[in-house]
Coordinates of C-alpha atoms and ligand atoms in Angstrom, one line a residue:
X1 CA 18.3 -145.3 -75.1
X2 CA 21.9 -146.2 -76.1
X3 CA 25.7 -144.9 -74.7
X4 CA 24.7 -142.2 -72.6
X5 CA 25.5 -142.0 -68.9
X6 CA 23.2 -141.7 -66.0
X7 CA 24.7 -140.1 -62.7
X8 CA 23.9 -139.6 -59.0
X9 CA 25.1 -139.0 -55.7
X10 CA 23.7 -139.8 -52.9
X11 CA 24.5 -138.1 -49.9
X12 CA 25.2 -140.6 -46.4
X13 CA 25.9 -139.1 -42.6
X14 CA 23.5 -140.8 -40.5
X15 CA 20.9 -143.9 -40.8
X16 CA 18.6 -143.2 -43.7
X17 CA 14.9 -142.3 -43.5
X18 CA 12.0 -144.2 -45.7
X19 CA 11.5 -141.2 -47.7
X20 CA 14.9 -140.8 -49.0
X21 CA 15.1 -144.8 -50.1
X22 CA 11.8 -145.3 -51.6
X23 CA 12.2 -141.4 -53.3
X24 CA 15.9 -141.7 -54.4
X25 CA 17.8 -144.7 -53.6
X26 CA 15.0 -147.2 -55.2
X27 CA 14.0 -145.3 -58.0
X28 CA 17.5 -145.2 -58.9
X29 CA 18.3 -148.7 -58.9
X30 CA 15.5 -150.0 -60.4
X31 CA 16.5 -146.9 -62.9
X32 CA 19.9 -148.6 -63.0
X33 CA 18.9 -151.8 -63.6
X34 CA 16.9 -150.7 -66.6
X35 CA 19.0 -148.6 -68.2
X36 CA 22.4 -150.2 -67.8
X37 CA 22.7 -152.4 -70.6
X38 CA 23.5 -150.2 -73.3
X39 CA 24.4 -147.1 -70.9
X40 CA 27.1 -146.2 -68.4
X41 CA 25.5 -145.9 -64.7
X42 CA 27.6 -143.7 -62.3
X43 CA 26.3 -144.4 -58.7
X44 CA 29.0 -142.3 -56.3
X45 CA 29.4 -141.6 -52.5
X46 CA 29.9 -137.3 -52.5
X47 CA 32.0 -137.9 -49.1
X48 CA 33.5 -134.5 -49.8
X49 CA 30.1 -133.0 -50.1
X50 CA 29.1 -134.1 -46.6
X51 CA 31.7 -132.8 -44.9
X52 CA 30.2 -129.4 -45.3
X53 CA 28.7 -130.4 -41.8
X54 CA 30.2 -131.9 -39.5
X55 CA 30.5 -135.8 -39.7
X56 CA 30.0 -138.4 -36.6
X57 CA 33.0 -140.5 -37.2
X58 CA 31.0 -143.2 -38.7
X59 CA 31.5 -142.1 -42.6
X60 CA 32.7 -145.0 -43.3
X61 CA 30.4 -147.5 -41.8
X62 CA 27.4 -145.6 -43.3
X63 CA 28.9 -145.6 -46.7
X64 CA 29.0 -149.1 -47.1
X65 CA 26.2 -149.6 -45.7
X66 CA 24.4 -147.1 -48.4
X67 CA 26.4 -149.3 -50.6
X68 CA 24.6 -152.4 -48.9
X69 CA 21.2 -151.0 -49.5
X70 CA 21.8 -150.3 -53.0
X71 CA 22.8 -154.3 -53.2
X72 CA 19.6 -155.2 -51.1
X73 CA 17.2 -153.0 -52.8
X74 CA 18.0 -154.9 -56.3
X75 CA 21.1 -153.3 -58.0
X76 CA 22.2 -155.5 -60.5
X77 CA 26.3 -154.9 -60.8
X78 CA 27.8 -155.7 -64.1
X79 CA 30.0 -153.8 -66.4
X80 CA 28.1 -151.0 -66.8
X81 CA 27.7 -149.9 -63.1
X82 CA 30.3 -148.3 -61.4
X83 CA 30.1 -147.1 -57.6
X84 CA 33.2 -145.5 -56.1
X85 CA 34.0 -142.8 -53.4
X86 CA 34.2 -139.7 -54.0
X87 CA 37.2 -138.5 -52.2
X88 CA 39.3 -141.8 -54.2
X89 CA 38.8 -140.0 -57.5
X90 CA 41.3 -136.9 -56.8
X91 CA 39.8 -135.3 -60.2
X92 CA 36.7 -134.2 -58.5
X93 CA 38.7 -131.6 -56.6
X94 CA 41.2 -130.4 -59.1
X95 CA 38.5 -130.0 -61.6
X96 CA 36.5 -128.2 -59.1
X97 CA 39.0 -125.5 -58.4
X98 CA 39.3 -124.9 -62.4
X99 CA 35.2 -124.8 -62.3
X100 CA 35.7 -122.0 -59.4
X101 CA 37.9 -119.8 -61.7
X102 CA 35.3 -119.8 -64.3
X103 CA 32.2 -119.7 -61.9
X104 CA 31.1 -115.9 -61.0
X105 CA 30.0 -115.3 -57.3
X106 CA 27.1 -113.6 -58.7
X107 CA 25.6 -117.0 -60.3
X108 CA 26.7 -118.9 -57.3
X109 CA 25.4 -116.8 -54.5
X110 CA 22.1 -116.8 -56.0
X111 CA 21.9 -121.0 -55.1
X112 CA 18.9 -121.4 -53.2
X113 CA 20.6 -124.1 -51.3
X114 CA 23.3 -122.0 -50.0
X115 CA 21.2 -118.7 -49.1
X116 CA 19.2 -121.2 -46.9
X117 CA 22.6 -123.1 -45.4
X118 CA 24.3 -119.8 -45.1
X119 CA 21.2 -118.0 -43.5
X120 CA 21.1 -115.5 -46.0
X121 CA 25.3 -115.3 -46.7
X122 CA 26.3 -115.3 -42.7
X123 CA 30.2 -114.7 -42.3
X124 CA 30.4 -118.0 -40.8
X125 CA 29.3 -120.1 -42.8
X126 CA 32.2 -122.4 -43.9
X127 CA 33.0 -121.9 -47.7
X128 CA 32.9 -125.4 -48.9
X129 CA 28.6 -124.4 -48.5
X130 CA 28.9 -122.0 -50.6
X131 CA 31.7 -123.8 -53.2
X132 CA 29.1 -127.3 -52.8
X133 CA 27.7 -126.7 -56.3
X134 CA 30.8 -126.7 -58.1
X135 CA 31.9 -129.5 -56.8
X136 CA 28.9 -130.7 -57.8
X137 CA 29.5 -129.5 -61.7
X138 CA 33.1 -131.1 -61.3
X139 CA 31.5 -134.7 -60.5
X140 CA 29.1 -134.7 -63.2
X141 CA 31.4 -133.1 -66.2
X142 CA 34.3 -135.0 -65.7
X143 CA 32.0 -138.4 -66.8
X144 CA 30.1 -136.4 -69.8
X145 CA 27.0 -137.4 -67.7
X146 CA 23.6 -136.9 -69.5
X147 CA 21.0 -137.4 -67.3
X148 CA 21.3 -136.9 -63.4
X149 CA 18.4 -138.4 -61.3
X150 CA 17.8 -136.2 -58.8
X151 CA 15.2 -133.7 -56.6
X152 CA 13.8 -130.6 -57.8
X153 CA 15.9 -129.5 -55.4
X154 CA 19.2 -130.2 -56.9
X155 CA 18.0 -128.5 -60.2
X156 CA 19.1 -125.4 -59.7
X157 CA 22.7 -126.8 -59.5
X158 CA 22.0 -128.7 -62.4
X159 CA 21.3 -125.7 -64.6
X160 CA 24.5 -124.0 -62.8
X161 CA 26.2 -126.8 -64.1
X162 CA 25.2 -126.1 -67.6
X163 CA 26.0 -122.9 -67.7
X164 CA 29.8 -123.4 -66.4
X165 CA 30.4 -126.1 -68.8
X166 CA 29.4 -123.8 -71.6
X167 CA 31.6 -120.8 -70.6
X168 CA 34.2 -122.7 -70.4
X169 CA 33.5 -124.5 -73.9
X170 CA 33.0 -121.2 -75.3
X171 CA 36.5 -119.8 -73.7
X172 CA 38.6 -122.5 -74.3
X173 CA 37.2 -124.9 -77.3
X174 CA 34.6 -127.7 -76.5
X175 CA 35.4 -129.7 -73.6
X176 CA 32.6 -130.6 -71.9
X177 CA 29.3 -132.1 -72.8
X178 CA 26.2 -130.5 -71.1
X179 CA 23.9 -132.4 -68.9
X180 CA 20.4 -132.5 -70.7
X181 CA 18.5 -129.3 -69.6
X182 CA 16.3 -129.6 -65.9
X183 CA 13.3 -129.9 -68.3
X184 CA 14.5 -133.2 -70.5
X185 CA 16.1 -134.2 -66.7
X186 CA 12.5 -134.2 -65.4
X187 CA 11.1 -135.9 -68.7
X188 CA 13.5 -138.5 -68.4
X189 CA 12.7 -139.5 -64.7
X190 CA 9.2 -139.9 -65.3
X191 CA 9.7 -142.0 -69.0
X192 CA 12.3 -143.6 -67.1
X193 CA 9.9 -144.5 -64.3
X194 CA 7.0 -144.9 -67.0
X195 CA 4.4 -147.8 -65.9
X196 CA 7.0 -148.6 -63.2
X197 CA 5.6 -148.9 -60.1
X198 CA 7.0 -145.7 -58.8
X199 CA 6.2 -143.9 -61.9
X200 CA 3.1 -142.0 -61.2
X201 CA 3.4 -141.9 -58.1
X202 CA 4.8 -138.8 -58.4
X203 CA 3.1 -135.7 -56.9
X204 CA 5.9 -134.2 -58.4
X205 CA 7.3 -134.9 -62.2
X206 CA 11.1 -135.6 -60.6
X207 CA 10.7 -137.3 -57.6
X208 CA 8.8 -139.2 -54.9
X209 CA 8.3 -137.4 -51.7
X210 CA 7.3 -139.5 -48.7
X211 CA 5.5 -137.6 -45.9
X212 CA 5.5 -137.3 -42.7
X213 CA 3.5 -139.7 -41.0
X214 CA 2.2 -137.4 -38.6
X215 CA 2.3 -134.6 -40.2
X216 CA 1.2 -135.4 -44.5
X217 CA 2.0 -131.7 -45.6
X218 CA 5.8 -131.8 -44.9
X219 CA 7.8 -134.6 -46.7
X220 CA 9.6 -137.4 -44.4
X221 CA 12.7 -136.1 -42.9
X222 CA 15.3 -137.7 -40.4
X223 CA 15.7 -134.9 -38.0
X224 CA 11.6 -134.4 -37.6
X225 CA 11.6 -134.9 -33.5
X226 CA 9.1 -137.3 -33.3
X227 CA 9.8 -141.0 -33.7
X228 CA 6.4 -141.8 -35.0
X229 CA 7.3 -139.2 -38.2
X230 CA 9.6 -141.3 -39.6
X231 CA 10.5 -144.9 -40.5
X232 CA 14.3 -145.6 -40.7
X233 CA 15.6 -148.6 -42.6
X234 CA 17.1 -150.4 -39.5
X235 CA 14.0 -149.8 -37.9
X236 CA 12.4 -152.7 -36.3
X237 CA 9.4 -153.9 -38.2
X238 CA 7.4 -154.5 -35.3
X239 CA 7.7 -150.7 -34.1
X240 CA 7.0 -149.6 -37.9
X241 CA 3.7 -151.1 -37.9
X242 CA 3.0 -149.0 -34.4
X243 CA 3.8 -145.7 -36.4
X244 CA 2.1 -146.1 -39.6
X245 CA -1.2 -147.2 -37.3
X246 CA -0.6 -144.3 -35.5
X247 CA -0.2 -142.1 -38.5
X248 CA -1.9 -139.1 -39.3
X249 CA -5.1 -139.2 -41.4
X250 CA -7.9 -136.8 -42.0
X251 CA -11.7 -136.9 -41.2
X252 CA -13.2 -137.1 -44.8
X253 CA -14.1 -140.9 -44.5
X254 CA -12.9 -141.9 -47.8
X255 CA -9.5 -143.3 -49.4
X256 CA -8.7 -141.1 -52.0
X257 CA -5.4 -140.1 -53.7
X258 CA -5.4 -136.3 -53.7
X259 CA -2.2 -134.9 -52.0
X260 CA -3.8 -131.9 -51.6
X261 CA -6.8 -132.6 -49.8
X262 CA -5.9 -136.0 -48.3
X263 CA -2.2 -136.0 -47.4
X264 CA -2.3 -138.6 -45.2
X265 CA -4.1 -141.4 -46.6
X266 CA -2.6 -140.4 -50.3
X267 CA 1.0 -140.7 -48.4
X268 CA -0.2 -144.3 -47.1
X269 CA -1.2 -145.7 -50.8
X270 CA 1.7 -144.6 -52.0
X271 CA 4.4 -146.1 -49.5
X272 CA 2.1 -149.0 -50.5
X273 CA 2.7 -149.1 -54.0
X274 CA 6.4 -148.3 -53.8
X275 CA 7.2 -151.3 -51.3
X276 CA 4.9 -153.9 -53.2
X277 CA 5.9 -152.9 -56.1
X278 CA 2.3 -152.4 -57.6
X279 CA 1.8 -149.5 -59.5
X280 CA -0.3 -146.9 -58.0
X281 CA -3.4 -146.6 -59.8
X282 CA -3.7 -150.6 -58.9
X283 CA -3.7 -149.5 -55.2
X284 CA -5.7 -146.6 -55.8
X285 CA -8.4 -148.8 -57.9
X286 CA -8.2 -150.9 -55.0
X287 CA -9.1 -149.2 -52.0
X288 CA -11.6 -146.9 -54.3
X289 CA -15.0 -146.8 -52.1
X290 CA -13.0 -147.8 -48.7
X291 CA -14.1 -145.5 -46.0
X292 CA -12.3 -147.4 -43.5
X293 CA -9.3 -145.4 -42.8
X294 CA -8.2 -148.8 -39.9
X295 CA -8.2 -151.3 -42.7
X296 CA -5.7 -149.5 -45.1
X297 CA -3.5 -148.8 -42.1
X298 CA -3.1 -152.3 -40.9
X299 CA -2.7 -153.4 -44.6
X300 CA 0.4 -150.9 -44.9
X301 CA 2.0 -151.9 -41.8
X302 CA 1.9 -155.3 -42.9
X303 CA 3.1 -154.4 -46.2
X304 CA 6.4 -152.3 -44.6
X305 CA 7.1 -154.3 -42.2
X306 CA 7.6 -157.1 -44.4
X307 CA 9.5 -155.3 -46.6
X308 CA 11.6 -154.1 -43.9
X309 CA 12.1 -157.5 -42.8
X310 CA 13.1 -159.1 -45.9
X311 CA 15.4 -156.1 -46.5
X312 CA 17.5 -155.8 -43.6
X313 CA 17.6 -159.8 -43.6
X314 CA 19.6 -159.2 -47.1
X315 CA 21.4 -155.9 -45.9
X316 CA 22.7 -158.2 -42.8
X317 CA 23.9 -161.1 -45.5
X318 CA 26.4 -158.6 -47.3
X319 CA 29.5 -158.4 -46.2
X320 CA 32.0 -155.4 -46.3
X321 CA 34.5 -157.2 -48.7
X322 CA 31.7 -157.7 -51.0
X323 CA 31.2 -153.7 -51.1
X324 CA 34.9 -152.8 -51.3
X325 CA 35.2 -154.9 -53.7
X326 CA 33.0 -153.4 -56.1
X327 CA 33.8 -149.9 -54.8
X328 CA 37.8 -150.7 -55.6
X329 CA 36.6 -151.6 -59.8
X330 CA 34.5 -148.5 -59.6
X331 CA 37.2 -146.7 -58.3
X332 CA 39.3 -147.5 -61.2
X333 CA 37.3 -146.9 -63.9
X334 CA 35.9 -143.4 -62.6
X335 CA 39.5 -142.3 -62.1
X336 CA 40.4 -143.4 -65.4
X337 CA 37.5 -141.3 -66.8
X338 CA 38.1 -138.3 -65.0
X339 CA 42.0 -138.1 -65.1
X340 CA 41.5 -138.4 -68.7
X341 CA 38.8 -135.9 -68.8
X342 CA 40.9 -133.0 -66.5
X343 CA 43.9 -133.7 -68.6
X344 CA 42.1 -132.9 -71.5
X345 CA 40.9 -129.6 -69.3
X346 CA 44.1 -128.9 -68.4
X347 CA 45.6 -128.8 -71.9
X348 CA 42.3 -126.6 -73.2
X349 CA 43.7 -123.8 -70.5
X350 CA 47.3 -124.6 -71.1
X351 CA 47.7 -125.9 -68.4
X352 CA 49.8 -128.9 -70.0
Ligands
LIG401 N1 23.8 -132.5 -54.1 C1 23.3 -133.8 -54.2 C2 22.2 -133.9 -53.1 O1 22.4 -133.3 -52.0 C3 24.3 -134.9 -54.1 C4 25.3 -134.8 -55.2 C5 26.6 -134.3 -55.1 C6 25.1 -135.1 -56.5 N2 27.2 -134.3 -56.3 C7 26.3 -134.8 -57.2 C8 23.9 -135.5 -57.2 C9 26.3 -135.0 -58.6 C10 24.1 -135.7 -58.6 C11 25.3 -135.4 -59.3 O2 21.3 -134.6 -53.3

């Protein structure tokens, strides 16, 4: 694959949750890292998407330290990578107020995302919920991205996307290219993650989901109430052992990867092949004929909190003139991109 561009934002407010690096943040970079010799790779901060909630006064710190993370999990920086903010590329928000006088309220109201936000379209929700996918449109079309890595969840807004960019090509002349359909989007994260170790580790074509630990049928999620649910990345390793021994299994006696009948111990092989890097039908192959549920356990603790260890050992060894460094190139170059791209928009409406 050769001059396309691969784009993603990940979303920061508070610490982040195993789940959401091993299913987003290291598949990307490792994506990244493949991919970014012969293709642009836009990593960005969506600041203004997460102030649809309210924020703890710690933005900052938590975006360069998602910035960190990226660093520490492998992301290879050279030409071709560019991470920036956001809120520094003024674009985003001028070209999402043109996308809101094409969008309809019909398409947008039907966003699963906001009817769940908004409880069903309550009066007091604040609008930038229900504006959040145009935004969303303006950050991917103003860098004629291709392919966007990102959850099932998100595809709906992908798709929304699409069907903007083409209105408005149709209206006013072609302007925008249009991100590769949520189908070729969900080919292209499992070729891209191929024999990878995260590849098929999928339960799902687009994207990892890490469970619970105490409860395998829901995925991994920072506000669960228990601590022994999650693992977050500053987590200290000793502790992380504690809650993956104390995780939730099943009483069939046997190691097994089968989501649907063995949550638990499925969730365990793969957190084990994502943070060894193995790929998982190695692990599976491995603990095939097990039946002691112990063993794996104390082998998976050992394996994340080693991980854990070496990781925040190389989070703690970055420093934040390092990261706003590379945020002030990537800065640069995205609002070079999109202030060419919106003046370009601008002239198709006559604007200019
Ligand atoms: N909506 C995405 C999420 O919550 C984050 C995001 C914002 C994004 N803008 C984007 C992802 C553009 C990809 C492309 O996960």
């Amino acid at each position: 694959m050769e001059g396309k561009t691969i784009l993603t934002g990940i979303r920061v407010n508070s610490e982040m949750q195993l789940g959401n690096f091993l299913g987003a943040l290291l598949p990307m970079t490792r994506l990244a890292n493949k991919y970014s010799k012969n293709n642009q790779i836009n990593i960005f901060i969506p600041d203004l998407h997460t102030i649809i909630s309210d924020v703890d006064g710690e933005l900052q710190k938590n975006l360069v330290k998602e910035i960190k993370y990226y660093l520490a999990a492998g992301l290879e920086i050279n030409e071709n990578v560019h991470i920036y903010r956001q809120s520094y590329v003024p674009a985003h928000s001028e070209l999402c107020w043109i996308l809101n006088c094409v969008a309809t309220m019909g398409e947008t109201s039907r966003m699963i995302q906001y009817k769940e936000k908004s409880h069903n379209g309550d009066l007091g929700t604040n609008v930038g919920i229900f504006d959040y996918p145009i935004l969303m449109a303006a950050d991917i079309l103003l860098y004629d991205a291709d392919y966007i890595p990102v959850g099932e969840d998100q595809f709906q807004h992908l798709e929304l996307t699409r069907n903007i960019a083409e209105r408005f090509n149709n209206k006013y002349g072609e302007t925008f290219v249009l991100p590769a359909k949520t189908i070729d989007q969900a080919k292209f994260m499992e070729s891209a993650n191929g024999s990878d170790s995260f590849g098929k580790t999928t339960d799902k074509a687009s994207g990892i989901r890490i469970r619970d630990l105490q409860n395998p049928e829901k995925k991994m999620s920072k506000s669960a109430e228990s601590e022994n649910s999650k693992i977050m990345m500053n987590d200290d390793p000793a502790k992380v052992s504690k809650k993956i021994m104390s995780a939730q299994t099943d009483s069939l006696g046997k190691i097994a990867f089968d989501f649907f009948n063995q949550p638990g111990i499925s969730n365990l092989l793969q957190i084990e092949a994502l943070v060894t890097n193995t790929p998982i039908q190695d692990v599976i192959s491995t603990w095939a004929g097990e039946t002691h549920y112990g063993d794996l356990k104390k082998k998976v603790a050992s394996s994340v909190s080693t991980y854990l260890e070496e990781f925040q050992k190389k989070v703690a060894e970055i420093s934040d003139e390092e990261v706003y460094k590379i945020l002030e190139e990537g800065e640069k170059y995205a609002n070079e991109v999109a202030n060419k791209k919106l003046f370009a928009v601008q002239k198709a409406m006559k604007l200019r």
